Amino acid sequence: MDRNPKPTSILESLGEEIIRIVAPVSICMLLVVLLVTVLDANSSSDSSSLTTIATIAYNEDTSDSIWDKLKGALLNSLVFVAVVTVVTFVLVLLFYLRCTRFLKLYMGFSAFVVLGFMGGEIALFLIRDFSFPIDCITFLLVLFNFTVVGVMAVFMSKMAILVTQGYLVVIAILVAYWFTLLPEWTTWVLLVAMALYDLAAVLLPGGPLRLLVELAMSRDEDIPALVYEARPVTNHDSSPRPVMVERRVWKERMSLASGMGVSSTSGSNSDFNTNSVFDSNSMSATLSSATNGQNETRLVITGDHLLSEGASQLSAPLISRPLQRTNSTRVGQEEVSTENFHLEGIGLGSSGAIKLGLGDFIFYSVLVGRAAMYDFMTVYACYLAIIAGLGITLMLLAFHQKALPALPVSVLLGVLFYFLTRFLLEVFVVQCSLHLLMF
Amino acid sequence: MERARSAQDEAEGRHFGESAGLIMRPSNNPAPLWPTIDGPLGLSEEESLSYARSFFKFGFCLLPWLWAVNCFYFWPVLRHSSSFRGIRRYVVGSAIGFIVFTVLLSSWALTFAIGGERLFGPIWGDLVMYNVADKLGLTSWN
């Protein structure tokens, strides 16, 4: 049988890569929706119990008027975005002063806190709700195992791909669930504010994420951040001898910020530059570096990470690399996220994996989780809107070949669809059902 | 991930380590080329030895899950008993350790769950996790 002389068509490889990034995003959203619906009974009672940076200015009360709630939500979001900006700039400064060890440690610490404390809390909620008869020794042992291996998986670059991907998705789920506990108006205004912040931080000349990306690119380094990297699609026309595929997927760093970056790995032996992973804390940057001539184009998407502890910064620049075979430019995106999460943009690599910053995962899941708190109809609508937004972002990435934010299109579409569904579609569907016309 | 493999195999009679990390040479005794489950994306053989060893040693700090991840990561080493002698010792040790630990832990957990108050008496209420959580106020942040 003849071997197909053509390289894999762009549709096949691109489609497979897109699936490999849409699947974990969908799993993350699904699990957040499940968690929200299962644990919903507790959270609906007292919405003002969570004091975080996101609610520091105003704590929503159900008895306030609409105008008060709106003002409070705006105030909260402004404070949050301001904190995220400051932390991002601090991250840029630290990166500029080459304090990478500190950033890595902070990332590891963030992952530990998220997995250990927040994961433990959510596990306790579940145990309490289902009256699961587990004793404390077993529980502590299991939690300890889970946390330590998770920190190792995020820290080390050479752990099994599936394990690392799984743990990043788990971190995103935990942080997203935590964010859904915020009051309702604050959540929606915060999502829109973060989408706009992401847009500004990546595209404006003075934006922190753009500075970070340019800094990383000029130094040819990776940004410490939490980035989800999809498994690269291997070429069929690779060299006959087994070649080690370099994966510069992510940097072990974990900071609270989770960012999503999409980076592609280049399959060449010489440089490996694909995306860098970001630390959870403040920055998530995805760098996609182009390998010399051997790699095909790469798009890097980075996302932002959210920090669990304090303010979270989310910035998600998407970095797209032009699809060129011979181009060996490096695109890096870095987003600095404050405390917990980094948003990362999306990057696509022609040779391999797409990287998506963990912050993008988180904010998408927050949107869908908050939609789940209303009804499942809004969940379906928001899910479709987010996936459509992700597809649009990837296409824009392919065309523009520069860092692009991953959040704005999806989040704005998602919010739009949520309100349209809630106020227009639901009435229509309910009336049709009541009159036995449809469904 | 695996899709390219079969196509390539037929075409060339050779497998390149792709997703599954198993490359079978077309000879009588198949032997994997890459020790990790990630294939060419994973570790080389030298690095694998140090990783397998450190995972094995760290697993003794009450980390059976690390042993399980070790076995998963070096699955080709487990499956093919005639290859990677150095790595194989640690991976088999991890597998045995994981199985032993899991048997012990699950027997304790099942005894606790199924036995319940009847078996343990009032101390069951002190040990079960949801009571401990309530007592220490661990879930009060919601």
Coordinates of C-alpha atoms in Angstrom, one line a residue:
Chain A
M1 CA 0.0 0.0 0.0
D2 CA 1.3 3.3 -0.9
R3 CA 1.9 5.7 1.7
N4 CA 0.1 8.9 1.3
P5 CA 2.8 11.3 0.1
K6 CA 0.9 14.4 1.2
P7 CA 1.2 15.5 4.8
T8 CA -1.9 15.2 6.8
S9 CA -4.4 17.7 5.6
I10 CA -4.9 20.8 7.7
L11 CA -8.5 19.8 8.4
E12 CA -7.5 16.5 9.9
S13 CA -4.8 17.8 12.0
L14 CA -6.5 21.0 13.0
G15 CA -9.8 19.2 13.7
E16 CA -8.1 16.7 15.9
E17 CA -6.3 19.4 17.8
I18 CA -9.4 21.4 18.2
I19 CA -11.2 18.3 19.6
R20 CA -8.3 17.8 22.0
I21 CA -8.9 21.2 23.4
V22 CA -12.7 21.3 23.3
A23 CA -13.0 17.9 25.1
P24 CA -11.2 19.0 28.3
V25 CA -13.1 22.3 28.3
S26 CA -16.3 20.4 28.0
I27 CA -15.4 18.0 30.7
C28 CA -14.5 20.8 33.0
M29 CA -17.8 22.6 32.4
L30 CA -19.8 19.4 32.8
L31 CA -18.2 18.6 36.1
V32 CA -18.7 22.1 37.4
V33 CA -22.4 22.0 36.4
L34 CA -22.7 18.6 38.2
L35 CA -21.0 19.9 41.3
V36 CA -23.2 23.0 41.3
T37 CA -26.4 21.1 40.9
V38 CA -25.5 18.5 43.5
L39 CA -24.3 20.9 46.1
D40 CA -26.8 23.6 45.3
A41 CA -29.0 23.1 48.3
N42 CA -26.5 24.6 50.7
S43 CA -25.3 27.5 48.7
S44 CA -28.6 29.1 47.9
S45 CA -29.3 30.0 51.5
D46 CA -26.6 32.4 52.4
S47 CA -24.9 34.2 49.6
S48 CA -23.1 36.7 51.6
S49 CA -20.9 34.3 53.5
L50 CA -18.0 34.4 51.1
T51 CA -15.6 37.2 51.8
T52 CA -13.0 37.5 49.1
I53 CA -11.4 40.1 47.1
A54 CA -14.3 39.8 44.7
T55 CA -16.8 40.8 47.3
I56 CA -14.8 43.1 49.4
A57 CA -16.6 46.2 48.2
Y58 CA -20.1 45.1 48.5
N59 CA -21.8 42.0 49.7
E60 CA -25.0 41.3 47.9
D61 CA -28.1 41.0 49.9
T62 CA -31.3 39.7 48.4
S63 CA -33.3 42.5 49.8
D64 CA -31.4 45.2 48.1
S65 CA -32.9 47.0 45.2
I66 CA -31.8 46.3 41.6
W67 CA -29.9 49.5 41.3
D68 CA -28.0 48.9 44.5
K69 CA -27.1 45.4 43.4
L70 CA -25.9 46.7 40.1
K71 CA -23.8 49.4 41.7
G72 CA -22.4 46.9 44.2
A73 CA -21.5 44.4 41.5
L74 CA -19.8 47.1 39.5
L75 CA -17.8 48.1 42.5
N76 CA -16.8 44.6 43.2
S77 CA -15.7 43.9 39.7
L78 CA -13.7 47.1 39.5
V79 CA -11.9 46.2 42.7
F80 CA -11.3 42.7 41.4
V81 CA -10.0 43.9 38.0
A82 CA -7.8 46.5 39.7
V83 CA -6.3 43.8 42.0
V84 CA -5.7 41.5 39.0
T85 CA -4.0 44.3 37.1
V86 CA -1.7 45.1 40.0
V87 CA -0.8 41.5 40.5
T88 CA -0.2 41.1 36.8
F89 CA 2.2 44.1 36.8
V90 CA 3.9 42.6 39.8
L91 CA 4.3 39.4 37.9
V92 CA 5.8 41.3 34.9
L93 CA 8.2 43.0 37.3
L94 CA 9.2 39.7 38.9
F95 CA 9.6 38.1 35.5
Y96 CA 11.7 41.0 34.4
L97 CA 13.9 40.6 37.4
R98 CA 14.2 37.0 36.6
C99 CA 12.7 35.7 39.9
T100 CA 11.5 32.6 38.2
R101 CA 12.3 30.3 41.1
F102 CA 10.0 32.4 43.3
L103 CA 7.3 32.2 40.7
K104 CA 7.6 28.5 40.4
L105 CA 7.4 28.0 44.1
Y106 CA 4.4 30.3 44.2
M107 CA 2.8 28.2 41.5
G108 CA 3.4 25.0 43.4
F109 CA 2.0 26.6 46.6
S110 CA -1.1 27.7 44.7
A111 CA -1.7 24.3 43.3
F112 CA -1.2 22.8 46.8
V113 CA -3.7 25.2 48.3
V114 CA -6.3 24.6 45.6
L115 CA -6.0 20.9 45.6
G116 CA -5.6 20.4 49.3
F117 CA -7.9 22.9 50.9
M118 CA -10.5 23.7 48.3
G119 CA -10.5 20.1 47.0
G120 CA -10.9 18.9 50.6
E121 CA -13.7 21.3 51.3
I122 CA -15.7 20.3 48.3
A123 CA -15.1 16.6 49.2
L124 CA -16.4 17.3 52.7
F125 CA -19.5 19.0 51.2
L126 CA -20.1 15.9 49.1
I127 CA -19.5 13.5 52.0
R128 CA -21.8 15.5 54.2
D129 CA -24.5 15.7 51.6
F130 CA -24.5 12.0 50.8
S131 CA -23.6 10.8 54.4
F132 CA -20.8 8.8 53.0
P133 CA -19.4 6.7 55.8
I134 CA -15.7 7.4 55.3
D135 CA -13.5 7.7 58.3
C136 CA -11.1 10.5 58.8
I137 CA -7.9 8.5 58.5
T138 CA -8.8 7.2 55.0
F139 CA -10.0 10.6 54.0
L140 CA -6.9 12.3 55.0
L141 CA -4.7 9.7 53.4
V142 CA -6.6 9.9 50.1
L143 CA -6.5 13.7 50.1
F144 CA -2.8 13.8 51.0
N145 CA -2.1 11.4 48.1
F146 CA -4.2 13.4 45.7
T147 CA -2.7 16.7 46.6
V148 CA 0.9 15.6 46.6
V149 CA 0.7 13.9 43.3
G150 CA -1.2 16.8 41.9
V151 CA 1.5 19.3 43.0
M152 CA 4.1 17.0 41.4
A153 CA 2.2 16.7 38.2
V154 CA 1.9 20.4 37.8
F155 CA 5.4 21.1 38.9
M156 CA 7.3 18.6 36.8
S157 CA 7.3 18.9 33.1
K158 CA 7.8 15.2 32.6
M159 CA 4.9 13.6 34.2
A160 CA 2.5 11.5 32.2
I161 CA 0.5 13.7 29.9
L162 CA -2.8 12.3 30.9
V163 CA -2.1 12.8 34.6
T164 CA -1.0 16.4 34.2
Q165 CA -3.9 17.2 32.0
G166 CA -6.3 15.6 34.5
Y167 CA -4.9 17.5 37.4
L168 CA -5.1 20.8 35.6
V169 CA -8.7 20.2 34.8
V170 CA -9.3 19.3 38.4
I171 CA -7.7 22.6 39.5
A172 CA -9.9 24.5 37.1
I173 CA -13.0 22.7 38.3
L174 CA -12.2 23.5 42.0
V175 CA -11.5 27.2 41.4
A176 CA -14.5 27.6 39.1
Y177 CA -16.8 26.0 41.7
W178 CA -15.4 28.4 44.3
F179 CA -16.2 31.3 41.9
T180 CA -19.7 30.2 41.5
L181 CA -20.3 30.8 45.2
L182 CA -20.0 34.5 44.6
P183 CA -23.2 36.5 44.6
E184 CA -25.1 36.5 41.3
W185 CA -24.9 40.0 40.1
T186 CA -21.2 40.2 41.0
T187 CA -20.5 37.1 39.0
W188 CA -22.0 38.3 35.8
V189 CA -20.5 41.8 36.0
L190 CA -17.2 40.2 36.9
L191 CA -17.2 37.9 33.9
V192 CA -17.8 40.8 31.6
A193 CA -15.2 42.9 33.3
M194 CA -12.6 40.2 33.1
A195 CA -13.4 39.7 29.4
L196 CA -12.9 43.4 28.8
Y197 CA -9.7 43.4 30.9
D198 CA -8.4 40.5 29.0
L199 CA -9.0 42.3 25.7
A200 CA -7.3 45.4 27.0
A201 CA -4.4 43.7 28.7
V202 CA -3.4 41.7 25.6
L203 CA -4.1 44.1 22.8
L204 CA -3.2 47.5 24.2
P205 CA 0.4 48.5 23.9
G206 CA 0.8 49.1 27.6
G207 CA -1.1 46.0 28.7
P208 CA 0.6 43.9 31.3
L209 CA 0.0 40.7 29.4
R210 CA 1.3 42.0 26.2
L211 CA 4.4 43.2 28.1
L212 CA 4.9 39.8 29.6
V213 CA 4.6 38.1 26.3
E214 CA 7.0 40.4 24.6
L215 CA 9.4 40.1 27.5
A216 CA 9.3 36.3 27.3
M217 CA 9.6 36.4 23.6
S218 CA 12.6 38.6 23.6
R219 CA 14.3 36.5 26.2
D220 CA 13.2 33.3 24.6
E221 CA 11.9 32.0 27.9
D222 CA 8.8 30.4 29.1
I223 CA 6.5 32.2 31.4
P224 CA 5.7 30.4 34.6
A225 CA 2.1 29.7 34.5
L226 CA -0.5 27.0 34.6
V227 CA -1.4 26.0 31.1
Y228 CA -3.3 23.1 29.8
E229 CA -1.5 21.5 26.9
A230 CA -3.2 19.1 24.6
R231 CA -1.4 16.1 23.3
P232 CA 0.3 17.0 20.1
V233 CA -0.9 15.5 16.8
T234 CA 2.0 13.7 15.5
N235 CA 2.9 14.1 11.9
H236 CA 2.8 11.2 9.6
D237 CA 5.7 12.3 7.6
S238 CA 8.1 12.5 10.4
S239 CA 11.5 11.1 10.1
P240 CA 11.8 7.3 10.0
R241 CA 13.9 7.0 13.1
P242 CA 12.3 7.5 16.4
V243 CA 12.8 11.0 17.4
M244 CA 12.0 12.4 20.7
V245 CA 9.4 15.0 20.4
E246 CA 10.2 17.9 22.4
R247 CA 7.4 19.2 24.4
R248 CA 7.8 22.4 26.0
V249 CA 4.5 22.4 27.2
W250 CA 4.3 23.7 30.4
K251 CA 6.5 24.9 33.0
E252 CA 6.1 23.3 36.2
R253 CA 5.3 26.5 37.7
M254 CA 2.1 26.7 39.3
S255 CA 0.7 29.7 40.7
L256 CA -2.6 30.2 41.9
A257 CA -3.5 31.8 38.8
S258 CA -4.5 29.4 36.3
G259 CA -4.2 30.4 32.8
M260 CA -5.0 28.7 29.8
G261 CA -2.7 28.8 27.1
V262 CA -2.8 26.9 24.0
S263 CA 0.5 26.1 22.7
S264 CA 1.6 23.7 20.2
T265 CA 4.5 21.6 20.6
S266 CA 6.9 21.5 17.9
G267 CA 8.2 18.3 16.9
S268 CA 11.6 19.3 15.9
N269 CA 14.7 18.3 17.7
S270 CA 16.3 21.6 17.7
D271 CA 14.4 24.1 19.5
F272 CA 11.5 23.4 21.3
N273 CA 9.6 26.3 22.0
T274 CA 6.1 25.7 22.2
N275 CA 4.2 27.2 24.9
S276 CA 5.2 27.9 28.2
V277 CA 3.1 27.3 31.0
F278 CA 2.2 29.8 33.4
D279 CA 2.1 29.9 37.0
S280 CA -1.1 29.9 38.6
N281 CA -0.5 32.8 40.5
S282 CA -0.2 35.7 38.6
M283 CA 0.6 34.9 35.2
S284 CA -0.3 32.6 32.7
A285 CA 1.4 33.0 29.6
T286 CA 1.7 30.8 26.8
L287 CA 4.6 31.2 24.7
S288 CA 4.7 29.5 21.5
S289 CA 8.0 29.5 20.0
A290 CA 8.5 28.6 16.6
T291 CA 11.0 26.1 15.8
N292 CA 13.3 26.5 13.0
G293 CA 11.8 25.6 9.9
Q294 CA 10.7 22.2 11.0
N295 CA 7.6 23.1 12.8
E296 CA 4.6 24.1 11.2
T297 CA 2.7 26.9 12.4
R298 CA 1.8 27.0 15.9
L299 CA -0.9 28.8 17.6
V300 CA -0.5 29.4 21.1
I301 CA -3.3 30.2 23.2
T302 CA -2.8 31.2 26.7
G303 CA -5.3 31.6 29.3
D304 CA -5.2 33.1 32.5
H305 CA -5.1 31.6 35.8
L306 CA -7.2 32.4 38.6
L307 CA -5.8 32.5 41.9
S308 CA -7.8 30.9 44.5
E309 CA -6.7 32.8 47.4
G310 CA -7.1 36.4 46.9
A311 CA -7.9 38.4 44.0
S312 CA -7.7 36.6 40.9
Q313 CA -6.3 38.0 37.9
L314 CA -7.4 36.8 34.7
S315 CA -6.0 37.7 31.6
A316 CA -5.9 35.6 28.7
P317 CA -4.1 36.6 25.7
L318 CA -4.3 34.4 22.8
I319 CA -1.3 34.1 20.8
S320 CA -1.6 32.9 17.4
R321 CA 1.3 32.1 15.3
P322 CA 1.1 32.4 11.7
L323 CA 0.9 29.2 9.9
Q324 CA 4.2 29.1 8.2
R325 CA 6.5 26.3 7.8
T326 CA 9.7 28.1 7.8
N327 CA 8.9 30.7 10.3
S328 CA 10.7 30.3 13.4
T329 CA 9.3 33.1 15.4
R330 CA 8.3 32.7 18.8
V331 CA 5.1 33.9 20.1
G332 CA 4.6 34.1 23.7
Q333 CA 1.8 35.1 25.6
E334 CA 1.8 35.8 29.1
E335 CA -0.8 36.9 31.2
V336 CA -0.4 37.9 34.5
S337 CA -3.0 37.0 36.8
T338 CA -3.1 38.0 40.3
E339 CA -3.3 35.8 43.0
N340 CA -4.9 32.8 41.8
F341 CA -5.3 32.5 38.2
H342 CA -3.8 33.3 35.1
L343 CA -5.7 33.6 32.0
E344 CA -4.0 32.5 29.1
G345 CA -4.6 32.9 25.6
I346 CA -4.8 30.2 23.1
G347 CA -2.0 29.0 21.1
L348 CA -2.0 26.5 18.4
G349 CA 1.0 24.7 17.3
S350 CA 1.1 23.2 14.0
S351 CA 3.4 20.5 15.0
G352 CA 1.4 19.5 18.0
A353 CA -0.4 20.6 20.9
I354 CA -2.6 23.5 21.6
K355 CA -2.2 25.2 24.8
L356 CA -5.0 26.8 26.7
G357 CA -4.5 28.8 29.8
L358 CA -6.2 27.5 32.8
G359 CA -7.9 30.9 33.5
D360 CA -10.0 30.4 30.4
F361 CA -11.1 27.0 31.6
I362 CA -12.1 28.6 34.9
F363 CA -14.1 31.5 33.5
Y364 CA -15.9 29.4 31.0
S365 CA -16.9 27.0 33.8
V366 CA -17.9 29.8 36.1
L367 CA -20.2 31.1 33.4
V368 CA -21.8 27.7 32.8
G369 CA -21.9 26.9 36.5
R370 CA -23.7 30.2 37.2
A371 CA -26.1 29.4 34.3
A372 CA -26.7 26.0 35.9
M373 CA -27.9 27.7 39.1
Y374 CA -30.8 29.0 37.2
D375 CA -31.9 26.2 34.9
F376 CA -30.5 23.6 32.5
M377 CA -31.8 25.4 29.5
T378 CA -29.4 28.2 30.1
V379 CA -26.6 25.7 30.5
Y380 CA -27.1 24.3 27.1
A381 CA -27.3 27.7 25.5
C382 CA -24.2 29.0 27.3
Y383 CA -22.3 25.8 26.5
L384 CA -23.0 26.2 22.8
A385 CA -22.1 29.9 22.9
I386 CA -18.8 29.2 24.6
I387 CA -17.8 26.5 22.2
A388 CA -18.7 28.7 19.3
G389 CA -16.7 31.5 20.8
L390 CA -13.7 29.2 21.3
G391 CA -14.0 28.2 17.6
I392 CA -14.1 31.8 16.5
T393 CA -11.2 32.6 18.7
L394 CA -9.1 29.8 17.1
M395 CA -10.0 31.0 13.7
L396 CA -9.0 34.6 14.6
L397 CA -5.8 33.2 15.9
A398 CA -5.1 31.5 12.7
F399 CA -5.7 34.7 10.7
H400 CA -4.1 37.3 12.9
Q401 CA -1.0 35.6 14.1
K402 CA -0.5 37.5 17.2
A403 CA -1.4 37.3 20.8
L404 CA -5.1 37.3 21.2
P405 CA -7.2 37.0 24.3
A406 CA -9.2 33.9 24.7
L407 CA -11.9 35.2 27.0
P408 CA -13.8 38.1 25.3
V409 CA -15.6 36.4 22.5
S410 CA -16.7 33.3 24.4
V411 CA -17.6 35.1 27.6
L412 CA -19.5 37.9 25.9
L413 CA -21.4 35.4 23.7
G414 CA -22.1 33.3 26.7
V415 CA -23.5 36.2 28.8
L416 CA -25.6 37.4 25.9
F417 CA -27.0 33.9 25.4
Y418 CA -27.7 33.5 29.1
F419 CA -29.8 36.6 29.3
L420 CA -31.5 36.0 26.0
T421 CA -32.4 32.4 27.1
R422 CA -33.5 33.4 30.5
F423 CA -35.7 36.3 29.5
L424 CA -36.9 35.3 26.0
L425 CA -36.4 31.7 25.2
E426 CA -37.6 30.3 28.5
V427 CA -41.0 32.0 28.4
F428 CA -41.5 30.8 24.8
V429 CA -40.5 27.2 25.6
V430 CA -42.6 27.1 28.8
Q431 CA -45.7 28.4 27.1
C432 CA -45.2 26.0 24.2
S433 CA -44.9 23.1 26.6
L434 CA -47.9 24.2 28.7
H435 CA -50.0 24.3 25.6
L436 CA -48.6 21.0 24.4
L437 CA -47.4 22.6 21.2
M438 CA -43.7 21.5 21.4
F439 CA -41.4 19.5 23.6
Chain B
M1 CA -3.5 9.3 18.9
E2 CA -3.3 5.7 17.9
R3 CA -4.8 6.3 14.5
A4 CA -1.6 7.0 12.8
R5 CA 0.0 3.9 14.0
S6 CA -1.9 1.3 12.1
A7 CA -1.7 3.3 8.9
Q8 CA 2.0 3.7 9.3
D9 CA 2.6 0.2 10.3
E10 CA 1.0 -1.2 7.2
A11 CA 2.7 1.3 5.1
E12 CA 6.1 0.7 6.4
G13 CA 6.0 -2.3 8.5
R14 CA 7.3 -0.3 11.3
H15 CA 5.6 1.4 14.1
F16 CA 6.5 4.6 15.4
G17 CA 5.8 5.2 19.0
E18 CA 2.9 7.4 19.0
S19 CA 0.3 7.8 21.6
A20 CA 0.5 4.4 23.0
G21 CA 4.2 4.5 23.3
L22 CA 4.4 1.0 22.1
I23 CA 6.5 0.3 19.1
M24 CA 6.5 -3.2 18.0
R25 CA 9.2 -4.3 15.7
P26 CA 8.0 -6.6 13.1
S27 CA 10.2 -9.4 14.4
N28 CA 9.2 -12.3 16.5
N29 CA 9.6 -10.7 19.9
P30 CA 8.0 -7.4 20.1
A31 CA 9.8 -4.9 22.2
P32 CA 8.8 -1.4 22.9
L33 CA 11.0 1.4 22.0
W34 CA 9.8 3.9 24.5
P35 CA 9.5 3.1 28.1
T36 CA 6.8 5.6 28.9
I37 CA 3.1 5.5 27.9
D38 CA 3.5 8.8 26.0
G39 CA 5.9 7.3 23.5
P40 CA 8.2 9.7 21.8
L41 CA 6.6 12.5 23.8
G42 CA 7.7 11.0 27.0
L43 CA 11.0 10.4 28.6
S44 CA 14.1 8.8 27.1
E45 CA 15.3 5.6 28.6
E46 CA 18.0 7.2 30.8
E47 CA 15.6 9.8 32.2
S48 CA 13.0 7.1 32.7
L49 CA 15.3 5.2 35.1
S50 CA 15.8 8.2 37.4
Y51 CA 12.1 9.1 37.3
A52 CA 11.0 5.5 38.0
R53 CA 13.4 5.3 40.9
S54 CA 12.5 8.6 42.4
F55 CA 8.7 7.8 42.1
F56 CA 9.3 4.5 43.7
K57 CA 11.2 6.0 46.6
F58 CA 8.8 8.8 47.2
G59 CA 5.9 6.4 47.2
F60 CA 7.1 5.1 50.6
C61 CA 6.0 8.4 52.2
L62 CA 2.4 6.9 52.3
L63 CA 1.8 7.7 48.7
P64 CA 0.3 4.6 47.0
W65 CA -1.2 6.9 44.4
L66 CA 2.3 7.9 43.3
W67 CA 3.1 4.2 42.8
A68 CA -0.1 3.8 40.7
V69 CA 0.9 6.8 38.6
N70 CA 4.4 5.3 38.3
C71 CA 2.9 2.0 37.0
F72 CA 0.6 3.9 34.6
Y73 CA 3.4 6.0 33.3
F74 CA 5.7 3.1 32.6
W75 CA 3.0 0.8 31.4
P76 CA 5.0 -0.5 28.4
V77 CA 7.7 -1.6 30.8
L78 CA 5.2 -3.6 32.8
R79 CA 3.6 -5.2 29.8
H80 CA 6.8 -6.4 28.1
S81 CA 8.6 -8.4 30.6
S82 CA 11.8 -8.7 28.6
S83 CA 12.7 -5.1 28.3
F84 CA 14.1 -2.3 30.3
R85 CA 15.5 -4.3 33.1
G86 CA 16.6 -1.4 35.2
I87 CA 13.3 0.4 35.1
R88 CA 11.3 -2.8 35.4
R89 CA 12.5 -3.4 38.9
Y90 CA 11.1 -0.1 40.2
V91 CA 7.9 -0.3 38.3
V92 CA 7.1 -3.8 39.5
G93 CA 8.0 -2.8 43.0
S94 CA 5.6 0.2 42.6
A95 CA 2.9 -2.1 41.4
I96 CA 3.3 -4.5 44.3
G97 CA 3.4 -1.7 46.8
F98 CA 0.3 -0.1 45.3
I99 CA -1.7 -3.4 45.4
V100 CA -0.6 -4.2 49.0
F101 CA -1.4 -0.7 50.2
T102 CA -4.7 -0.6 48.5
V103 CA -5.8 -4.0 49.9
L104 CA -4.9 -2.9 53.4
L105 CA -6.5 0.5 53.1
S106 CA -9.7 -0.7 51.4
S107 CA -10.1 -3.5 53.9
W108 CA -9.9 -1.0 56.7
A109 CA -12.3 1.5 54.9
L110 CA -14.8 -1.2 54.1
T111 CA -14.7 -2.6 57.6
F112 CA -15.3 0.9 58.9
A113 CA -18.1 1.6 56.4
I114 CA -19.9 -1.7 56.6
G115 CA -19.3 -2.4 60.2
G116 CA -20.5 0.9 61.4
E117 CA -21.7 1.5 64.8
R118 CA -22.5 -2.1 65.4
L119 CA -18.9 -3.1 65.2
F120 CA -17.1 -0.1 66.6
G121 CA -19.5 1.3 69.1
P122 CA -19.6 4.9 70.0
I123 CA -16.1 5.6 68.6
W124 CA -17.6 5.2 65.1
G125 CA -19.3 8.5 65.5
D126 CA -16.0 10.1 66.5
L127 CA -14.1 8.8 63.6
V128 CA -16.5 9.3 60.7
M129 CA -15.5 12.2 58.6
Y130 CA -18.7 14.2 58.4
N131 CA -18.9 14.3 62.2
V132 CA -15.3 15.3 62.4
A133 CA -15.9 18.1 59.9
D134 CA -18.8 19.4 61.8
K135 CA -17.0 19.3 65.0
L136 CA -14.0 21.2 63.7
G137 CA -16.2 23.5 61.7
L138 CA -14.4 22.7 58.5
T139 CA -17.4 23.3 56.3
S140 CA -18.4 26.5 57.8
W141 CA -17.1 28.7 55.0
N142 CA -20.2 28.0 53.0

